[in-house]
Amino acid sequence: MKKKLQRLFSVLMAACMAATLAPAALAASDLDGHWGQATMQEFIDRGWLTGYGDGQYGPDNGMTRAEFSSLINRVTGLTEESETISNYTDVASGAWYASDLAKALAAGYMTGTSATTMSPNAAINREQAMTMVTRLLGLTAADTEVEALAWFSDASQISSYAQNPIAAMVAAGYVNGTTDGRLVPKKQLTRAEGITILYNALDALTAPAIPETGMVYGTATLTFAEYYAGDVSSVDGYGLDGITSATVDKHVSFNNGMYTNYTEDKTDGYNILGVKNVNVAVDAADYPAYVALNPTFKISRSVPAQYKTVTIVDGKAVYSATNFNVVDTVTDATATLKTGSTWGDYEIDVTEHSTAYIRNSRSDEGFAINAYIQGTILETESGLKVGMEFLQSMWVQPWEISFNVSPESTLNAHIAGWDNLDELSKLVGEKVTKIIFIMPDSTYIYEFDGIYIKPVYPEQADVAASFTAGSAEVAISGVPEDLEDVTVTITCGSGRGATTVASAVEIRDGKVTMDSAYDDTQTYTVKVSSSNYADLVAAVPVNSTQVTQLTQLAEQAKALIDDGTAANDSGLIEHYEEAQALLADVGSATSTEAADLISELTEHLSVYTTP
């Protein structure tokens, strides 16, 4: 949510009282280095913004009602004027803004400040500007979207009349707020902020008229069942995923796609409802009925490279298979299957070799497949296709794909309720041969020889590993008798730095031997593999070194959160809270869980310590 808000608060500025429309050839000196320079220069080049002379554009100057309406009219090309402008005594017929205010009245986005005044020279604040844009675009917000405003620290300052308009602007992606999580609704709008708002809403503000025939293209919010319609084998099981309070801030992770009913007071969690900003095409004849069914639909000016087509059948919206824009089919990547991981019964990790499309870091920069991902489909050798969902299986680092297949599974505890387990369970016993990554306007297909999804052991298996200081022998207990061809693999360390110290070793007399003696300062992971079931992870207690490391990292995180440096870093806050919970109940935690948290906290904290 935050990324979108920064772009939107600057598009309505005003075309400087009675100035000419001739675009400037170069940005003025007071734009150089300003955060709004690129956007303002585009408006200058288009003839929508002129300066004060001497190359001055006043990006930080406050705007008036008249200036704002002037800029809106230039961007939208409005021409109709209301005769009622003569009712307002403070608008002289010869004033430079008289025509613009008459257009604003005719379009309905501005009203008088009283029955006889328009207050053309009065300052306009941010909530007033956003309200005018929503009136012009006909935007309204759902109740859940209004509730979501609570995420902003100054939401209580929003006037009651502006709550729905501002929520609609945020939901549409036209406003994201300041970098410190505020909306500052009462602050006077600056020229740079006004232009940014209009720039973010430019497609909608300059959208073509609805054609009488042909297709109308735009974006809409869809449920997962609607999103995957025609693209997967079945959408019968797709409903709502429940997210626990432990990962409550994850609603900001997917800044373009994830649609939730999150509000700040949902301390017990929330639901993922579907996918935002999906390209959709609808026949002009069905357009009115479709907008009535799905008011999130926003018209685009151009034909998208990738989209779904919707038709109205018996009063319901029916979506087609996606018209995919396949950018590349990668055949030399490798996929590694992990079972019994922290993130689910199964985890598939994709490693690229000749390509580098998939984000595998903390930043989107340079990756074609990133946090704007909308969907992922696993396709098997038999033709089965199953769609993945946000947080359940798709992550901001999409090279990792995880999923559960059993409702009794205790893995990936962040998911309080999985809605499509019936579909996911169909993958068991299949070979995954394709992974399809779906971005808003492009699709990437990865082909593999076959990733066999072995069945999960049907009962609770209390496999445990016991280490002895200074010894290479590890005692293994609790292995089910019906496992076949059993071997044990032990790794030392965590993350990408882990090394294998026992590889597919057979258990002899209840023990396996590592390549080196146990080091209680290291983290060990023990997996029991068999030919007939998915791997079982042996419980390894948290060691004293991990407790010390985690305590120190948690203290560093708390200091950054408390002093405001990381007050809005939802990822760091979430992992800090998880660390606190683990340290409060170390006896119930495993070494692997502690290692994962240590790795995550270390990476998050590096942002604040790296020069």
Coordinates of C-alpha atoms in Angstrom, one line a residue:
M1 CA 0.0 0.0 0.0
K2 CA 2.8 2.4 0.9
K3 CA 4.4 2.4 -2.5
K4 CA 1.3 3.6 -4.3
L5 CA 0.5 6.5 -2.0
Q6 CA 3.8 8.3 -2.7
R7 CA 3.1 8.5 -6.4
L8 CA -0.4 9.9 -6.1
F9 CA -0.2 13.0 -3.9
S10 CA 0.9 15.4 -6.6
V11 CA -1.1 15.6 -9.7
L12 CA -3.6 18.4 -9.3
M13 CA -1.6 21.6 -9.3
A14 CA -2.8 24.3 -11.3
A15 CA -1.7 26.0 -14.3
C16 CA -0.4 29.1 -12.9
M17 CA -2.9 31.9 -13.1
A18 CA -3.4 33.0 -16.6
A19 CA -0.1 31.6 -17.9
T20 CA 0.3 30.2 -21.4
L21 CA 0.1 26.6 -22.4
A22 CA 3.4 26.4 -24.3
P23 CA 5.5 23.6 -22.8
A24 CA 8.9 24.5 -21.5
A25 CA 11.9 22.9 -23.3
L26 CA 13.8 22.3 -20.1
A27 CA 12.9 21.8 -16.4
A28 CA 13.5 24.9 -14.4
S29 CA 16.2 25.3 -11.8
D30 CA 13.8 24.9 -8.9
L31 CA 12.8 21.4 -10.2
D32 CA 16.4 20.2 -10.4
G33 CA 16.8 17.4 -7.8
H34 CA 13.2 17.7 -6.5
W35 CA 11.4 14.4 -5.8
G36 CA 8.6 15.4 -8.3
Q37 CA 10.9 16.6 -11.1
A38 CA 10.3 13.8 -13.6
T39 CA 6.5 13.9 -13.1
M40 CA 6.3 17.7 -13.3
Q41 CA 8.5 17.7 -16.4
E42 CA 6.1 15.3 -18.1
F43 CA 3.2 17.7 -17.4
I44 CA 5.3 20.6 -18.7
D45 CA 6.1 18.7 -21.9
R46 CA 2.4 17.9 -22.4
G47 CA 1.4 21.5 -22.0
W48 CA -0.5 20.9 -18.8
L49 CA 1.7 22.9 -16.5
T50 CA 3.4 26.3 -17.0
G51 CA 5.7 28.2 -14.8
Y52 CA 5.8 31.6 -13.2
G53 CA 8.5 32.9 -15.6
D54 CA 12.3 32.9 -15.2
G55 CA 12.2 29.1 -15.2
Q56 CA 10.4 28.8 -11.9
Y57 CA 7.7 26.2 -11.3
G58 CA 7.2 26.3 -7.5
P59 CA 6.9 22.5 -6.9
D60 CA 6.5 23.1 -3.1
N61 CA 4.1 26.0 -3.5
G62 CA 0.6 25.5 -2.1
M63 CA -2.3 25.1 -4.5
T64 CA -5.7 26.9 -4.5
R65 CA -9.1 25.5 -5.6
A66 CA -8.9 27.5 -8.8
E67 CA -5.4 26.2 -9.7
F68 CA -6.4 22.6 -9.0
S69 CA -9.5 22.8 -11.2
S70 CA -7.5 24.4 -13.9
L71 CA -5.0 21.5 -13.9
I72 CA -7.7 18.8 -13.8
N73 CA -9.4 20.4 -16.8
R74 CA -6.3 20.5 -18.8
V75 CA -5.5 16.9 -18.1
T76 CA -9.0 15.6 -18.8
G77 CA -9.9 17.9 -21.7
L78 CA -13.2 18.9 -20.1
T79 CA -15.0 21.6 -22.2
E80 CA -18.7 21.7 -20.9
E81 CA -19.3 24.8 -18.7
S82 CA -22.1 25.2 -16.2
E83 CA -24.3 28.3 -16.4
T84 CA -24.7 28.2 -12.6
I85 CA -21.2 29.7 -12.3
S86 CA -23.1 33.1 -12.5
N87 CA -24.6 32.4 -9.1
Y88 CA -21.3 32.8 -7.4
T89 CA -20.5 36.3 -6.5
D90 CA -16.8 35.8 -5.9
V91 CA -16.2 34.6 -9.5
A92 CA -16.0 37.6 -11.8
S93 CA -16.9 36.8 -15.4
G94 CA -13.5 38.0 -16.6
A95 CA -11.4 36.2 -14.0
W96 CA -8.8 33.8 -15.4
Y97 CA -10.4 30.9 -13.4
A98 CA -14.1 31.6 -14.3
S99 CA -14.1 29.1 -17.2
D100 CA -12.3 26.4 -15.2
L101 CA -14.7 26.6 -12.3
A102 CA -17.6 26.5 -14.6
K103 CA -16.2 23.3 -16.1
A104 CA -15.6 21.9 -12.6
L105 CA -19.3 22.5 -11.7
A106 CA -20.5 20.9 -15.0
A107 CA -18.4 17.8 -14.3
G108 CA -19.6 17.6 -10.8
Y109 CA -16.2 17.2 -9.1
M110 CA -16.4 20.6 -7.4
T111 CA -19.2 22.4 -5.6
G112 CA -19.5 25.9 -4.1
T113 CA -18.3 26.6 -0.5
S114 CA -21.7 28.2 0.0
A115 CA -24.7 29.0 -2.1
T116 CA -23.0 32.1 -3.5
T117 CA -19.3 31.5 -3.1
M118 CA -16.7 29.2 -4.9
S119 CA -13.7 30.5 -2.9
P120 CA -11.4 30.2 -5.9
N121 CA -8.3 31.5 -4.1
A122 CA -8.8 29.4 -1.0
A123 CA -6.1 26.8 -0.3
I124 CA -7.0 23.2 -1.1
N125 CA -5.8 20.4 1.2
R126 CA -5.0 16.8 0.3
E127 CA -8.3 15.3 1.4
Q128 CA -10.2 17.8 -0.6
A129 CA -8.1 17.1 -3.7
M130 CA -8.6 13.4 -3.4
T131 CA -12.3 13.8 -2.9
M132 CA -12.5 15.8 -6.1
V133 CA -10.7 13.2 -8.1
T134 CA -12.9 10.4 -6.8
R135 CA -16.0 12.4 -7.8
L136 CA -14.6 12.9 -11.3
L137 CA -13.8 9.2 -11.7
G138 CA -17.0 7.9 -9.9
L139 CA -14.9 5.9 -7.4
T140 CA -16.3 4.4 -4.2
A141 CA -14.7 2.2 -1.6
A142 CA -16.0 -1.0 0.0
D143 CA -16.4 -1.1 3.8
T144 CA -13.3 -3.2 4.2
E145 CA -11.3 -0.7 2.2
V146 CA -12.5 2.1 4.5
E147 CA -11.6 0.0 7.5
A148 CA -8.1 -0.5 6.0
L149 CA -7.4 3.2 6.4
A150 CA -6.7 2.5 10.1
W151 CA -3.2 1.3 8.9
F152 CA -2.2 4.9 8.5
S153 CA -1.1 6.5 11.7
D154 CA -3.1 9.7 11.2
A155 CA -6.3 8.1 9.9
S156 CA -8.2 9.8 12.7
Q157 CA -7.6 13.2 11.2
I158 CA -9.5 12.4 8.0
S159 CA -12.8 14.2 7.8
S160 CA -15.9 12.0 7.7
Y161 CA -16.9 13.1 4.2
A162 CA -13.4 12.2 2.9
Q163 CA -13.0 8.7 4.4
N164 CA -14.7 6.8 1.6
P165 CA -13.0 8.9 -1.2
I166 CA -9.6 8.5 0.3
A167 CA -10.1 4.8 0.8
A168 CA -11.1 4.5 -2.8
M169 CA -8.0 6.4 -3.9
V170 CA -5.8 4.1 -1.8
A171 CA -7.6 0.9 -3.0
A172 CA -7.2 2.1 -6.7
G173 CA -3.4 2.6 -6.1
Y174 CA -3.6 6.3 -6.7
V175 CA -2.4 7.2 -3.2
N176 CA 0.0 5.4 -0.9
G177 CA 0.8 7.9 1.8
T178 CA 4.1 9.2 3.1
T179 CA 7.1 7.1 3.8
D180 CA 6.4 7.1 7.5
G181 CA 2.9 5.8 7.0
R182 CA 0.8 9.0 7.1
L183 CA -1.9 10.5 4.8
V184 CA -1.6 14.1 6.2
P185 CA -5.1 14.9 5.0
K186 CA -5.3 18.4 6.3
K187 CA -2.0 19.6 4.8
Q188 CA -2.3 22.1 1.9
L189 CA -1.7 20.4 -1.4
T190 CA 1.5 21.4 -3.1
R191 CA 2.0 21.6 -6.9
A192 CA 4.3 18.6 -6.9
E193 CA 1.8 16.5 -4.8
G194 CA -1.1 17.5 -7.0
I195 CA 0.6 16.6 -10.2
T196 CA 1.7 13.2 -8.7
I197 CA -1.8 12.4 -7.8
L198 CA -3.1 13.1 -11.3
Y199 CA -0.2 11.3 -12.8
N200 CA -1.0 8.1 -10.9
A201 CA -4.6 8.3 -12.0
L202 CA -3.8 9.4 -15.5
D203 CA -5.1 6.3 -17.3
A204 CA -8.5 6.7 -15.6
L205 CA -8.6 10.4 -16.0
T206 CA -7.8 10.3 -19.7
A207 CA -9.6 7.0 -20.5
P208 CA -11.4 7.0 -23.8
A209 CA -15.2 7.1 -24.0
I210 CA -16.9 3.7 -23.8
P211 CA -17.3 2.4 -27.3
E212 CA -20.7 1.3 -28.5
T213 CA -19.2 -1.9 -30.0
G214 CA -16.0 -3.9 -29.5
M215 CA -14.0 -4.6 -26.3
V216 CA -13.4 -2.4 -23.3
Y217 CA -10.1 -3.1 -21.5
G218 CA -9.3 -2.3 -17.9
T219 CA -8.2 -3.7 -14.6
A220 CA -10.3 -5.3 -11.8
T221 CA -10.1 -7.1 -8.5
L222 CA -10.9 -10.8 -8.8
T223 CA -11.3 -13.7 -6.4
F224 CA -8.8 -16.6 -6.8
A225 CA -11.6 -18.7 -8.4
E226 CA -12.2 -15.9 -11.0
Y227 CA -8.5 -15.3 -11.5
Y228 CA -7.6 -18.9 -12.2
A229 CA -10.8 -19.7 -14.2
G230 CA -9.8 -21.6 -17.3
D231 CA -6.2 -21.8 -16.4
V232 CA -6.2 -24.6 -13.8
S233 CA -7.9 -27.9 -13.6
S234 CA -10.5 -26.8 -11.0
V235 CA -11.4 -23.7 -9.1
D236 CA -14.0 -25.4 -6.9
G237 CA -11.9 -25.2 -3.7
Y238 CA -10.7 -21.6 -4.0
G239 CA -12.3 -19.3 -1.3
L240 CA -10.6 -17.4 1.5
D241 CA -7.3 -18.1 3.2
G242 CA -7.0 -17.2 6.9
I243 CA -3.9 -15.4 8.0
T244 CA -2.8 -15.5 11.6
S245 CA -2.0 -12.6 13.8
A246 CA 1.7 -13.7 13.8
T247 CA 2.0 -12.5 10.2
V248 CA -0.6 -9.7 10.3
D249 CA 1.6 -7.1 8.6
K250 CA 2.1 -9.3 5.5
H251 CA -0.8 -7.6 3.9
V252 CA 1.7 -5.0 2.6
S253 CA 4.1 -7.6 1.1
F254 CA 2.5 -7.8 -2.3
N255 CA 2.1 -4.2 -3.2
N256 CA 0.2 -4.6 -6.4
G257 CA -1.7 -7.8 -6.2
M258 CA -2.9 -9.1 -2.9
Y259 CA -6.5 -8.1 -1.9
T260 CA -7.4 -8.7 1.7
N261 CA -9.9 -7.6 4.4
Y262 CA -7.0 -6.5 6.7
T263 CA -7.6 -3.8 9.2
E264 CA -5.4 -2.6 12.0
D265 CA -7.6 -4.0 14.7
K266 CA -7.6 -7.5 13.2
T267 CA -5.2 -8.8 15.8
D268 CA -6.4 -12.3 15.3
G269 CA -5.6 -12.3 11.6
Y270 CA -7.4 -11.6 8.4
N271 CA -8.4 -13.2 5.1
I272 CA -6.8 -13.1 1.6
L273 CA -9.7 -12.4 -0.7
G274 CA -8.1 -12.4 -4.2
V275 CA -6.0 -10.6 -6.7
K276 CA -6.0 -6.8 -7.5
N277 CA -5.2 -5.0 -10.8
V278 CA -6.0 -8.0 -13.1
N279 CA -6.2 -7.1 -16.8
V280 CA -9.8 -7.8 -18.0
A281 CA -11.6 -7.3 -21.3
V282 CA -15.4 -7.0 -21.5
D283 CA -17.6 -6.5 -24.6
A284 CA -19.0 -3.0 -24.7
A285 CA -22.5 -4.4 -24.6
D286 CA -21.8 -6.1 -21.3
Y287 CA -19.9 -3.2 -19.8
P288 CA -22.7 -1.6 -17.8
A289 CA -23.7 -5.0 -16.3
Y290 CA -20.1 -5.9 -15.5
V291 CA -19.4 -2.6 -13.7
A292 CA -22.5 -3.2 -11.7
L293 CA -21.3 -6.6 -10.7
N294 CA -17.6 -5.6 -10.2
P295 CA -17.3 -1.9 -9.4
T296 CA -13.5 -2.3 -9.1
F297 CA -13.2 -2.4 -12.9
K298 CA -11.2 0.6 -14.1
I299 CA -10.9 1.4 -17.9
S300 CA -7.4 1.5 -19.4
R301 CA -6.3 3.6 -22.4
S302 CA -4.5 0.8 -24.2
V303 CA -4.9 -2.9 -24.9
P304 CA -2.9 -4.9 -22.3
A305 CA -0.5 -7.5 -23.5
Q306 CA -2.2 -10.1 -21.2
Y307 CA -5.8 -10.3 -20.0
K308 CA -8.8 -12.4 -19.2
T309 CA -12.1 -11.9 -21.0
V310 CA -15.3 -11.7 -19.0
T311 CA -18.9 -12.3 -20.3
I312 CA -22.2 -11.9 -18.5
V313 CA -24.2 -15.1 -18.4
D314 CA -27.5 -15.2 -16.5
G315 CA -26.5 -12.1 -14.6
K316 CA -23.1 -13.5 -13.5
A317 CA -19.6 -12.6 -14.5
V318 CA -17.9 -15.6 -16.2
Y319 CA -14.2 -15.4 -16.9
S320 CA -12.2 -17.0 -19.7
A321 CA -8.8 -18.6 -19.6
T322 CA -6.0 -15.9 -19.6
N323 CA -4.7 -14.7 -22.9
F324 CA -1.1 -15.2 -21.7
N325 CA 1.8 -13.1 -22.9
V326 CA 4.6 -15.7 -22.6
V327 CA 7.9 -13.8 -22.6
D328 CA 10.2 -16.8 -22.2
T329 CA 10.2 -20.5 -21.6
V330 CA 13.1 -21.6 -19.5
T331 CA 14.3 -25.1 -19.8
D332 CA 17.7 -25.2 -18.0
A333 CA 16.6 -24.2 -14.5
T334 CA 16.7 -26.8 -11.7
A335 CA 14.1 -27.4 -9.0
T336 CA 14.7 -28.9 -5.6
L337 CA 11.9 -30.5 -3.6
K338 CA 12.0 -30.1 0.2
T339 CA 9.4 -31.8 2.4
G340 CA 8.5 -31.0 5.9
S341 CA 9.9 -27.5 5.7
T342 CA 9.0 -24.6 7.9
W343 CA 6.8 -23.2 5.2
G344 CA 4.7 -26.3 4.4
D345 CA 4.5 -30.0 3.8
Y346 CA 6.3 -29.3 0.5
E347 CA 8.6 -26.6 -0.8
I348 CA 10.0 -26.3 -4.3
D349 CA 13.0 -24.1 -4.8
V350 CA 13.8 -23.0 -8.3
T351 CA 17.4 -22.2 -9.2
E352 CA 18.2 -20.4 -12.5
H353 CA 21.3 -20.8 -14.5
S354 CA 21.2 -19.0 -17.9
T355 CA 18.4 -16.6 -16.8
A356 CA 17.8 -14.3 -13.8
Y357 CA 14.1 -13.5 -14.0
I358 CA 13.0 -14.7 -10.5
R359 CA 13.5 -12.4 -7.5
N360 CA 15.7 -14.2 -4.9
S361 CA 16.7 -11.2 -2.8
R362 CA 15.0 -8.5 -0.7
S363 CA 14.6 -6.1 -3.6
D364 CA 12.5 -6.2 -6.8
E365 CA 15.2 -4.3 -8.7
G366 CA 16.4 -6.2 -11.8
F367 CA 13.9 -9.1 -11.5
A368 CA 11.1 -9.6 -14.0
I369 CA 9.3 -11.9 -11.6
N370 CA 9.0 -10.0 -8.3
A371 CA 6.6 -8.8 -5.6
Y372 CA 4.1 -7.7 -8.3
I373 CA 3.4 -11.4 -9.0
Q374 CA -0.3 -12.3 -9.3
G375 CA -0.3 -16.0 -9.7
T376 CA 1.7 -19.3 -10.0
I377 CA 0.5 -22.5 -11.6
L378 CA 2.1 -26.0 -11.0
E379 CA 1.5 -28.3 -14.0
T380 CA 2.1 -32.0 -13.8
E381 CA 3.0 -34.7 -16.3
S382 CA -0.6 -35.9 -16.4
G383 CA -1.9 -32.5 -17.2
L384 CA -3.1 -31.5 -13.7
K385 CA -2.9 -27.7 -13.1
V386 CA -3.1 -26.2 -9.6
G387 CA -3.0 -22.5 -8.8
M388 CA -1.0 -21.1 -5.9
E389 CA -2.2 -18.3 -3.6
F390 CA -0.5 -15.3 -1.8
L391 CA 1.4 -16.1 1.4
Q392 CA 0.1 -19.7 1.3
S393 CA 2.4 -20.6 -1.6
M394 CA 3.6 -17.5 -3.3
W395 CA 6.2 -15.3 -1.6
V396 CA 7.8 -11.9 -2.4
Q397 CA 10.9 -14.1 -3.2
P398 CA 9.0 -16.3 -5.7
W399 CA 11.8 -18.8 -6.3
E400 CA 10.3 -20.5 -3.2
I401 CA 6.9 -22.2 -3.7
S402 CA 5.5 -24.0 -0.7
F403 CA 2.2 -25.7 0.2
N404 CA 0.4 -28.0 2.6
V405 CA -1.8 -30.9 1.6
S406 CA -3.1 -32.0 4.9
P407 CA -5.4 -30.0 7.2
E408 CA -3.7 -31.6 10.2
S409 CA -0.3 -30.2 9.2
T410 CA 1.4 -27.9 11.7
L411 CA 3.8 -26.5 9.2
N412 CA 3.5 -22.9 8.0
A413 CA 1.5 -21.9 11.0
H414 CA 1.0 -18.4 9.6
I415 CA -1.8 -19.8 7.6
A416 CA -4.8 -20.3 9.9
G417 CA -6.9 -21.9 7.2
W418 CA -6.1 -23.2 3.8
D419 CA -9.0 -23.0 1.4
N420 CA -7.8 -25.1 -1.5
L421 CA -6.3 -28.2 0.2
D422 CA -8.4 -30.5 -2.0
E423 CA -6.7 -29.1 -5.1
L424 CA -3.2 -29.0 -3.6
S425 CA -3.5 -32.6 -2.3
K426 CA -4.0 -33.8 -5.9
L427 CA -0.3 -33.0 -6.5
V428 CA 0.7 -35.9 -4.3
G429 CA 2.0 -38.7 -6.4
E430 CA 2.3 -36.5 -9.5
K431 CA 5.4 -35.2 -11.3
V432 CA 5.5 -31.4 -11.6
T433 CA 6.9 -30.6 -15.1
K434 CA 6.1 -26.9 -15.4
I435 CA 5.9 -23.9 -13.1
I436 CA 4.2 -20.9 -14.6
F437 CA 4.8 -17.5 -13.0
I438 CA 2.2 -14.9 -13.9
M439 CA 2.9 -11.2 -13.7
P440 CA 0.3 -8.5 -14.5
D441 CA 1.4 -8.2 -18.2
S442 CA 3.7 -11.1 -18.8
T443 CA 4.1 -14.8 -18.1
Y444 CA 7.3 -17.0 -17.7
I445 CA 7.2 -20.8 -18.0
Y446 CA 9.8 -23.0 -16.4
E447 CA 10.0 -26.6 -17.6
F448 CA 11.5 -29.5 -15.7
D449 CA 12.1 -33.3 -16.2
G450 CA 9.7 -33.9 -13.3
I451 CA 9.5 -33.1 -9.6
Y452 CA 7.9 -36.1 -7.9
I453 CA 5.6 -35.1 -5.0
K454 CA 5.9 -38.0 -2.6
P455 CA 3.0 -38.6 -0.2
V456 CA 3.2 -37.1 3.4
Y457 CA 3.4 -39.7 6.1
P458 CA -0.2 -40.3 7.2
E459 CA 0.4 -40.1 11.0
Q460 CA 2.3 -38.0 13.4
A461 CA 5.9 -39.2 13.5
D462 CA 7.9 -38.1 16.5
V463 CA 11.3 -38.4 14.9
A464 CA 14.1 -37.0 17.1
A465 CA 17.9 -36.6 16.8
S466 CA 20.2 -36.5 19.8
F467 CA 23.7 -35.0 19.6
T468 CA 26.6 -35.5 22.0
A469 CA 29.2 -32.8 22.4
G470 CA 32.5 -33.8 20.8
S471 CA 31.1 -36.9 19.1
A472 CA 30.2 -37.5 15.4
E473 CA 27.5 -40.0 16.3
V474 CA 23.9 -38.9 16.3
A475 CA 21.1 -41.0 17.8
I476 CA 18.0 -41.2 15.7
S477 CA 14.7 -42.3 17.3
G478 CA 11.0 -42.5 16.4
V479 CA 11.4 -43.5 12.8
P480 CA 8.2 -45.3 11.6
E481 CA 8.7 -49.0 10.8
D482 CA 6.8 -48.8 7.4
L483 CA 9.3 -46.4 5.9
E484 CA 11.3 -48.1 3.1
D485 CA 14.9 -47.5 2.1
V486 CA 15.5 -45.2 5.0
T487 CA 18.5 -42.8 4.9
V488 CA 19.4 -39.7 7.0
T489 CA 20.9 -36.5 5.8
I490 CA 22.3 -33.9 8.2
T491 CA 23.3 -30.4 7.4
C492 CA 25.3 -28.0 9.5
G493 CA 24.6 -24.2 9.3
S494 CA 21.5 -22.4 7.9
G495 CA 20.4 -20.8 4.7
R496 CA 22.7 -20.9 1.7
G497 CA 25.8 -21.3 3.8
A498 CA 24.7 -24.8 5.1
T499 CA 27.0 -27.7 4.4
T500 CA 26.1 -31.4 4.4
V501 CA 27.9 -33.4 7.1
A502 CA 26.0 -36.7 6.5
S503 CA 24.5 -37.5 3.1
A504 CA 21.9 -40.2 2.7
V505 CA 23.5 -42.3 5.5
E506 CA 21.8 -45.5 6.6
I507 CA 20.8 -45.9 10.3
R508 CA 22.8 -48.6 12.1
D509 CA 22.0 -49.6 15.6
G510 CA 19.9 -46.4 15.9
K511 CA 22.7 -44.1 15.0
V512 CA 24.3 -42.3 12.1
T513 CA 27.8 -40.9 11.9
M514 CA 28.6 -37.4 10.6
D515 CA 31.8 -36.4 8.8
S516 CA 32.8 -34.2 11.8
A517 CA 32.1 -34.0 15.5
Y518 CA 29.1 -32.1 16.8
D519 CA 29.7 -28.4 17.4
D520 CA 27.2 -26.8 19.8
T521 CA 27.8 -23.4 18.3
Q522 CA 26.3 -24.5 15.0
T523 CA 22.8 -25.3 13.7
Y524 CA 22.0 -28.8 12.6
T525 CA 19.1 -30.0 10.5
V526 CA 18.2 -33.7 10.3
K527 CA 16.0 -35.2 7.6
V528 CA 14.9 -38.8 7.4
S529 CA 14.2 -39.8 3.8
S530 CA 12.5 -42.9 2.3
S531 CA 11.4 -44.1 -1.1
N532 CA 7.7 -44.2 -0.2
Y533 CA 7.0 -41.1 1.8
A534 CA 8.0 -37.4 2.0
D535 CA 11.0 -36.5 4.2
L536 CA 10.5 -36.4 7.9
V537 CA 12.3 -33.7 9.8
A538 CA 13.8 -34.8 13.1
A539 CA 13.3 -32.4 16.0
V540 CA 16.6 -30.9 17.1
P541 CA 16.5 -28.8 20.3
V542 CA 17.5 -25.2 20.2
N543 CA 21.1 -24.9 21.4
S544 CA 22.5 -22.3 23.8
T545 CA 24.4 -20.5 21.0
Q546 CA 21.2 -20.0 19.1
V547 CA 19.4 -18.6 22.2
T548 CA 22.3 -16.1 22.6
Q549 CA 22.3 -15.1 18.9
L550 CA 18.5 -14.7 18.8
T551 CA 18.4 -12.7 22.0
Q552 CA 21.1 -10.3 20.6
L553 CA 19.3 -9.9 17.3
A554 CA 16.0 -9.3 19.0
E555 CA 17.5 -6.6 21.1
Q556 CA 19.0 -4.9 18.1
A557 CA 15.6 -5.1 16.3
K558 CA 13.8 -3.7 19.3
A559 CA 16.1 -0.7 19.6
L560 CA 15.6 0.2 15.9
I561 CA 11.8 -0.2 16.3
D562 CA 11.6 1.8 19.5
D563 CA 13.7 4.7 18.3
G564 CA 11.6 5.0 15.1
T565 CA 14.3 4.0 12.6
A566 CA 12.4 0.8 11.8
A567 CA 9.0 1.7 13.1
N568 CA 7.4 1.0 9.7
D569 CA 9.4 -2.0 8.7
S570 CA 6.7 -4.6 8.9
G571 CA 9.0 -7.5 8.0
L572 CA 11.5 -6.7 10.8
I573 CA 8.7 -6.1 13.3
E574 CA 7.1 -9.5 12.4
H575 CA 10.3 -11.4 12.8
Y576 CA 11.1 -9.6 16.1
E577 CA 7.8 -10.7 17.5
E578 CA 8.4 -14.3 16.3
A579 CA 11.8 -14.2 18.0
Q580 CA 10.2 -13.0 21.2
A581 CA 7.6 -15.8 21.1
L582 CA 10.3 -18.5 20.5
L583 CA 12.5 -17.2 23.3
A584 CA 9.5 -17.3 25.6
D585 CA 9.0 -21.0 24.9
V586 CA 12.4 -22.4 23.8
G587 CA 11.5 -25.9 25.0
S588 CA 8.8 -26.2 22.4
A589 CA 10.9 -24.8 19.5
T590 CA 13.3 -26.6 17.2
S591 CA 16.8 -25.7 16.1
T592 CA 15.6 -25.3 12.5
E593 CA 13.0 -22.7 13.6
A594 CA 15.6 -20.8 15.5
A595 CA 18.0 -20.9 12.6
D596 CA 15.4 -19.6 10.2
L597 CA 14.6 -16.7 12.5
I598 CA 18.3 -15.9 13.0
S599 CA 18.8 -15.8 9.2
E600 CA 15.8 -13.6 8.6
L601 CA 16.6 -11.1 11.4
T602 CA 20.3 -10.9 10.3
E603 CA 19.2 -10.1 6.7
H604 CA 16.7 -7.5 7.8
L605 CA 19.1 -5.9 10.2
S606 CA 21.8 -5.7 7.6
V607 CA 19.9 -2.9 5.9
Y608 CA 20.4 -0.7 8.9
T609 CA 24.0 -1.6 9.5
T610 CA 25.5 -1.7 6.0
P611 CA 27.1 1.6 5.1

